[in-house]
Coordinates of C-alpha atoms and ligand atoms in Angstrom, one line a residue:
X1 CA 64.7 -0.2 31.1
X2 CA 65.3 3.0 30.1
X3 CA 63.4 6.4 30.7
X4 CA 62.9 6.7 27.1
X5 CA 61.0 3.5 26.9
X6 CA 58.6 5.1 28.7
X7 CA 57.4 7.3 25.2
X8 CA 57.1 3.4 23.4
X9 CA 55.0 0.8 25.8
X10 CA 51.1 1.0 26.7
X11 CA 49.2 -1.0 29.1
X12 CA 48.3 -4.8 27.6
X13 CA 45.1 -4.7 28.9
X14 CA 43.4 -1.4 27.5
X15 CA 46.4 0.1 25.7
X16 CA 46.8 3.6 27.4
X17 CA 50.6 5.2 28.5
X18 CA 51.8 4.1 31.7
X19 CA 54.0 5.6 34.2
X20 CA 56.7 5.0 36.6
X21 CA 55.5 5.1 40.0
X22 CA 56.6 4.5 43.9
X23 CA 60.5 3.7 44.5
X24 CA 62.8 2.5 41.4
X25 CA 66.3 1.5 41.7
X26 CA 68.5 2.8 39.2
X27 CA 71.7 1.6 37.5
X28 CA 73.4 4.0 35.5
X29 CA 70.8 4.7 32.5
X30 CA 68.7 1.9 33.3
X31 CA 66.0 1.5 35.8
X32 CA 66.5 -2.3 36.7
X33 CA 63.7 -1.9 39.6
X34 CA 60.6 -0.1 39.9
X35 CA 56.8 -0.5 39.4
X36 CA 54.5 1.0 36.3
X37 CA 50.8 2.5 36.5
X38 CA 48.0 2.6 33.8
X39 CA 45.9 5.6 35.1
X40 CA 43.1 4.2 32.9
X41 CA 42.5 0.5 33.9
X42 CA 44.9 1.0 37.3
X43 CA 46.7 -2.2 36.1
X44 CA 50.8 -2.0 38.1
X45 CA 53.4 -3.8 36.1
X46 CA 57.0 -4.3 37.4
X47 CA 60.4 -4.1 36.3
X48 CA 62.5 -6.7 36.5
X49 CA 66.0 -7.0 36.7
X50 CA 66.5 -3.9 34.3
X51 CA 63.0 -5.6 32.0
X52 CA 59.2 -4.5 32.4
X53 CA 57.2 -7.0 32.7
X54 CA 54.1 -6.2 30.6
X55 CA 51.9 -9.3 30.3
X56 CA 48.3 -9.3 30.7
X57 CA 46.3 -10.0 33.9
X58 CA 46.1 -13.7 33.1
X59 CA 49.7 -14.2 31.4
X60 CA 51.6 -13.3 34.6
X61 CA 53.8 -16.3 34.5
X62 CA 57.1 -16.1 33.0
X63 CA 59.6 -17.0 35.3
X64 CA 62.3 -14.4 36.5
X65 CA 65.9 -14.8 36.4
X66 CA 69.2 -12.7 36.4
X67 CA 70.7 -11.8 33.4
X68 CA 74.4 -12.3 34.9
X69 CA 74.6 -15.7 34.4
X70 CA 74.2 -15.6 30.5
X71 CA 77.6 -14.1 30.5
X72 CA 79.2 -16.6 29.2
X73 CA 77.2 -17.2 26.2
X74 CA 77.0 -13.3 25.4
X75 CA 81.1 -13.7 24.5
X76 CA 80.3 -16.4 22.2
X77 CA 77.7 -14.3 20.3
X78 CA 79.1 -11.5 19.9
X79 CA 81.7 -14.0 18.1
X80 CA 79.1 -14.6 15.8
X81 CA 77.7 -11.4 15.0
X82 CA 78.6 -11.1 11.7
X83 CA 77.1 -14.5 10.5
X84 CA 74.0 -13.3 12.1
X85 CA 73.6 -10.1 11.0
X86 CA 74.6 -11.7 7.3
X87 CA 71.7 -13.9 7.7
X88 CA 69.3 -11.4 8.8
X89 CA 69.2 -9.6 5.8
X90 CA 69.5 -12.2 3.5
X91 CA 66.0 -13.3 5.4
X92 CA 64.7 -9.6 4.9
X93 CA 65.5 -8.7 1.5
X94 CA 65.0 -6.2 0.2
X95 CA 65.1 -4.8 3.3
X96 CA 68.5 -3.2 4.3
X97 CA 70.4 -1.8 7.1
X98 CA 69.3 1.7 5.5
X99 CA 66.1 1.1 6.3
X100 CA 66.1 1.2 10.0
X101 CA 68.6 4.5 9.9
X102 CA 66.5 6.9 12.0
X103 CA 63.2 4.9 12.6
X104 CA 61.3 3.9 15.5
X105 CA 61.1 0.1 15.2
X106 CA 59.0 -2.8 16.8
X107 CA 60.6 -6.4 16.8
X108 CA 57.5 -8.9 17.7
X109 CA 59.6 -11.9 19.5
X110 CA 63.3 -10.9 20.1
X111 CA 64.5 -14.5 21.9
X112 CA 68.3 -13.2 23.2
X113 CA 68.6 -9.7 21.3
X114 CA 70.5 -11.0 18.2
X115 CA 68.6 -8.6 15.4
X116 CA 67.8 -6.2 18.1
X117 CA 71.4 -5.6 18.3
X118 CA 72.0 -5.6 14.7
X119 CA 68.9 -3.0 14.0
X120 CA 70.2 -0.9 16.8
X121 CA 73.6 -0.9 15.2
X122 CA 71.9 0.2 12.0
X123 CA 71.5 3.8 13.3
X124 CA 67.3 2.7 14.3
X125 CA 66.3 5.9 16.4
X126 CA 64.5 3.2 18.7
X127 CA 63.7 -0.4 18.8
X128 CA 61.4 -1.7 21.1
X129 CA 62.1 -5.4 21.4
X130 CA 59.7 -7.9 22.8
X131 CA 59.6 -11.4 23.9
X132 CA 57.3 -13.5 25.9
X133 CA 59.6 -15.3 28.1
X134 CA 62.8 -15.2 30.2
X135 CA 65.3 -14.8 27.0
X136 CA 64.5 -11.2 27.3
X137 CA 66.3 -10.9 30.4
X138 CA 69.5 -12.3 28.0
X139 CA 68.0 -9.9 24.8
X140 CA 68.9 -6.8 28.0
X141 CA 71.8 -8.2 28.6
X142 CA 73.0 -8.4 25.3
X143 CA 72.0 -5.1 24.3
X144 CA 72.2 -2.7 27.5
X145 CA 74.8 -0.7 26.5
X146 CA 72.8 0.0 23.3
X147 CA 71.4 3.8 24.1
X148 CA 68.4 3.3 21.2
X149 CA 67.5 -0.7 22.3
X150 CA 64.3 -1.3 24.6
X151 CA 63.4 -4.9 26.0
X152 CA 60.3 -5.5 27.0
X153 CA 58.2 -8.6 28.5
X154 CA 54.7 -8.7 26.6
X155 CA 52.4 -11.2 24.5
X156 CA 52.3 -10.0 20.9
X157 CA 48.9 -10.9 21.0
X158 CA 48.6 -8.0 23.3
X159 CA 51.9 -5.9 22.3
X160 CA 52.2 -3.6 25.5
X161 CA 53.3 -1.0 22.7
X162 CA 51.8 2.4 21.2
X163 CA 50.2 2.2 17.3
X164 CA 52.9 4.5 16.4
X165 CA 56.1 2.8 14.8
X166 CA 57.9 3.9 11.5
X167 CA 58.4 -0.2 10.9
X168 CA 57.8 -3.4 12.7
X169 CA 58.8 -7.0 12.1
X170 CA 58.7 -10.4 13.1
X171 CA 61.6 -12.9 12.4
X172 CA 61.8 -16.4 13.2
X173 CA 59.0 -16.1 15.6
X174 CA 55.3 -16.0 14.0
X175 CA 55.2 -19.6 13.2
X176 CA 55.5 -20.4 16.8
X177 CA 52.8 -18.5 17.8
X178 CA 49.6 -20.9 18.2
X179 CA 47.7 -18.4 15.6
X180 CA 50.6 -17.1 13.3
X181 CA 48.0 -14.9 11.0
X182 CA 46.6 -13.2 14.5
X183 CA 50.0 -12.5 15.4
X184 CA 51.4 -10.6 12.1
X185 CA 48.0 -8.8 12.3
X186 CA 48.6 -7.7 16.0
X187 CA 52.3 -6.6 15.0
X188 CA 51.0 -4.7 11.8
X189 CA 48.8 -2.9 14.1
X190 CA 51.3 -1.2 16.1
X191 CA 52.6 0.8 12.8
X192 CA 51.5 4.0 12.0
X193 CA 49.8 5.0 8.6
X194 CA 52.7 5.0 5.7
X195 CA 55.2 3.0 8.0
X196 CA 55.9 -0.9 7.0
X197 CA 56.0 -4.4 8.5
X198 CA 57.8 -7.3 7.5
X199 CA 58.4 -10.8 8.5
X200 CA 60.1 -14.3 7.9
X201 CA 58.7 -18.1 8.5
X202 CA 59.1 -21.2 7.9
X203 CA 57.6 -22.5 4.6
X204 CA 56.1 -25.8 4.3
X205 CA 57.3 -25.6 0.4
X206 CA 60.7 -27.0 0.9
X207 CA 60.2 -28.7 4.2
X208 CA 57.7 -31.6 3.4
X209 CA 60.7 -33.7 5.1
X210 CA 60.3 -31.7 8.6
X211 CA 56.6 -31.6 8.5
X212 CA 56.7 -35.6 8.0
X213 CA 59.3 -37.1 10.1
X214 CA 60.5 -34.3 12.2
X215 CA 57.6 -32.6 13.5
X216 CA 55.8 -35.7 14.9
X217 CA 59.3 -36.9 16.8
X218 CA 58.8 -33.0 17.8
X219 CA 55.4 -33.0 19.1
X220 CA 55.0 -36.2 20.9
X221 CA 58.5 -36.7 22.4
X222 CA 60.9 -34.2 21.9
X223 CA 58.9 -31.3 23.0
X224 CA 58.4 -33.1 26.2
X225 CA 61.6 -33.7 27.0
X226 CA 63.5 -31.7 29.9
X227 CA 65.8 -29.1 28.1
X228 CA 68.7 -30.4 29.5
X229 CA 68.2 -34.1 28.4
X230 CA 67.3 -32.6 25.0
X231 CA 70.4 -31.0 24.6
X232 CA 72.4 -34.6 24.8
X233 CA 70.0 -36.2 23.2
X234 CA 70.4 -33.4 19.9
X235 CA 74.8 -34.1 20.4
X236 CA 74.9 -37.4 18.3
X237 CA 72.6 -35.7 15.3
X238 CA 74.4 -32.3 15.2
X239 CA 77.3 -34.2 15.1
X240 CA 76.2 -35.9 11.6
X241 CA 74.5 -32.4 10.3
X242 CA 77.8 -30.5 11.2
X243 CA 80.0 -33.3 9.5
X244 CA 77.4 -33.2 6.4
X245 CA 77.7 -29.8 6.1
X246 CA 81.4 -29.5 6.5
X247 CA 82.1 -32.3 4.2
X248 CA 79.7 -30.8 0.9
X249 CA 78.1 -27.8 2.0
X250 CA 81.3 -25.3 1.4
X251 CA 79.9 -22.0 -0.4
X252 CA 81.1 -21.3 -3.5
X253 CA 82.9 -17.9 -4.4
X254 CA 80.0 -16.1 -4.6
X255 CA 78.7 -17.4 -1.3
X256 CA 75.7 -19.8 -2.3
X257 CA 75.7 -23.2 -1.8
X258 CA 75.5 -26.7 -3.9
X259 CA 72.6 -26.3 -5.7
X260 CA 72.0 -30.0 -6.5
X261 CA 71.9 -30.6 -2.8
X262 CA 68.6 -29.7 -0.6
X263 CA 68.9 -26.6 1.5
X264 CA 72.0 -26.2 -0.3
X265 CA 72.4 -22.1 0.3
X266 CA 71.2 -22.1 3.5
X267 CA 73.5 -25.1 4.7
X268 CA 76.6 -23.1 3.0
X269 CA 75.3 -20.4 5.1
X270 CA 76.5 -22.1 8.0
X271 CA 79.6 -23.7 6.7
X272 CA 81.8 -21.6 8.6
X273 CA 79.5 -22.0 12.3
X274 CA 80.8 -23.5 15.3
X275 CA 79.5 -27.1 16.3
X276 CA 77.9 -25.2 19.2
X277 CA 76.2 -23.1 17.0
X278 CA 75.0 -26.0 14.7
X279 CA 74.2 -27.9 17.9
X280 CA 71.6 -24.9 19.3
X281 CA 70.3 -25.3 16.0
X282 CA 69.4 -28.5 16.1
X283 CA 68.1 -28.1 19.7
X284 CA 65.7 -25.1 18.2
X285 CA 63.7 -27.6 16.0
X286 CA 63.6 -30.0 18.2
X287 CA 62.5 -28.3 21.7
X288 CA 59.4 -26.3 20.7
X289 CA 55.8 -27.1 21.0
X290 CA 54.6 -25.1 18.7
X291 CA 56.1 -24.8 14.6
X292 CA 53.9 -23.9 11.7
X293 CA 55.7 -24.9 8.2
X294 CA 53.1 -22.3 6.3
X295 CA 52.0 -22.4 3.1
X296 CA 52.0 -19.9 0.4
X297 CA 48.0 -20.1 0.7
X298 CA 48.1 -19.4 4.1
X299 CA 50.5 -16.8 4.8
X300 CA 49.8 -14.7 1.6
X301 CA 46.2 -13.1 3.0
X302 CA 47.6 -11.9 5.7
X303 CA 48.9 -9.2 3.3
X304 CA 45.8 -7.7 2.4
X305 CA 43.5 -5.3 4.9
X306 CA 45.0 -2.2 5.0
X307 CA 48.3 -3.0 3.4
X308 CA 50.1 -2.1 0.2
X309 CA 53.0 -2.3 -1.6
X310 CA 52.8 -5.6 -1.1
X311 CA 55.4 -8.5 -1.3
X312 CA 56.0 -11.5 -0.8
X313 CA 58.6 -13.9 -1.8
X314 CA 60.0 -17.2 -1.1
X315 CA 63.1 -17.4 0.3
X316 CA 65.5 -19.8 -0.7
X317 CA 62.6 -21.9 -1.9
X318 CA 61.8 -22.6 2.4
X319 CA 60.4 -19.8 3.9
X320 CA 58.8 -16.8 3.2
X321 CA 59.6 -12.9 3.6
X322 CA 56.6 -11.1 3.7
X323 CA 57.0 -7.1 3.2
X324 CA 53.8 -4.5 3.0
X325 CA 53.4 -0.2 3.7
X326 CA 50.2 0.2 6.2
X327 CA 47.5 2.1 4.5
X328 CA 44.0 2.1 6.9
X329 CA 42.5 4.6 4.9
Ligands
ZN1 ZN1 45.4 -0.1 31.4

């Protein structure tokens, strides 16, 4: 964590500043030890291994790790940058790398830092970057050496964050919360008058095949299943999906995909991916507890009190980008 941080993050329980108190151990710019005071509510939080822990009083259970041993994996993704960052704003539309230049930014769920790093890298004056569970300690990791890039610990239910950001956004990560709506409403909150929030989920639209066969295997089984035995189990089917798309799924000049096959653009996308990369995909679908595939119906009011500008669009005709300017007046 950096000093700067500091200016950003709030107190879970009753939202007021907090600061750094007692004995910290520091590591070049980064505090990697210490302990942080709310004056209001008297509430400590620590830092961990370079990440501050901000969870409410009844959420204090993610389990700690080092960062050191994710090493290995960091090398391979900063291999795939490129693809990733491509993807990003194809999911984010009209939203461009322009958009960050200079702005104080909120991610709500950062998993290991991927668009953290790409926002950062987009001149952002400062993202704050949170996630729930250990892959934050990777999400530091990965972006450390970025001097604008904060990782936090937090719920977004409770975003441990000040009301005050230019933009926020939420990618890959509402439609895993158990209330999705409450969650882009907690994230819109933390943006000041005039600034935006976006997001991208899963549509049900285009993925009546998940919701049918795949998300029952999901819930009842797969999610059940230590990770480890899950990731075998996932080898034999992300070996057919990575044959499949290899064998019909290569993008045409102009980088879409068959159109006469399903997810045809956003298989192309991944044409050129690793196995390894298709294989964590498949292991993503299949390990988590919770996955909303949300309707247009359901996700469309959640762009209405105190938004405008308003947009929303399908993308790729199997999720949805959601874009709005706050306006609480
Ligand atoms: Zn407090």
């Amino acid at each position: 964590m950096r000093r700067e941080a500091l200016n950003f993050i709030a107190c879970p329980n009753c939202s007021n500043g907090l600061a750094l108190c007692g004995e910290v151990r520091e590591e070049k710019e980064h505090i990697m030890a210490g302990k942080l005071a709310c004056a209001a509510c008297q509430a400590l939080f620590s830092i961990c291994d370079g990440v501050p822990v901000l969870l409410p009083a009844n959420l204090e259970t993610v389990k700690l790790e080092t960062a050191s041993r994710f090493a290995e994996e960091w090398t391979r993704w900063k291999d795939l940058r490129g693809y990733y960052e491509e993807e990003f704003f194809a999911w984010v539309a009209p939203v461009t790398g322009e958009d960050f230049r200079g702005k104080t930014v909120f991610e709500g769920g950062c998993g290991k830092g991927r668009h953290t790093a790409i926002v950062a890298s987009h001149g952002a004056r400062a993202i704050v970057s949170l996630d729930l569970g250990e892959s934050a300690f990777i999400a530091f990791a990965h972006t450390r050496d970025l001097p604008n890039a904060h990782v936090i610990i937090g719920d977004l239910l409770h975003p441990p964050v000040r009301p005050a950001f230019d933009l926020a956004f939420s990618v890959g990560v509402l439609h895993h919360l158990p209330d999705p709506a409450a969650g882009f409403a907690s994230l819109a909150s933390r943006v000041r008058n005039g600034g935006r929030v976006f997001f991208w989920v899963y549509g049900y639209e285009g993925n009546e095949w998940i919701t049918r066969y795949i998300n029952p295997i999901r819930k009842a089984v797969t999610s059940k299943l230590p990770a480890g035995l899950l990731r075998v189990l996932c080898l034999a089917p992300s070996v057919f999906l990575w044959a499949v798309i290899k064998l019909f799924y290569r993008p045409r000049a102009d980088g879409q995909g068959p159109q006469y096959l399903p997810y045809g653009d956003y298989f192309a996308a991944m044409h050129s991916y690793p196995f390894d990369e298709i294989h964590a995909n498949v292991f993503d679908q299949l390990v988590t507890p919770v996955a909303f595939y949300l309707k247009e119906e359901e996700v469309r009011p959640w762009l209405s009190t105190g938004l405008q500008d308003i947009l929303l669009r399908s993308h790729r005709g199997y999720s949805w980008t959601g874009l709005a300017t706050v306006n609480r007046h």
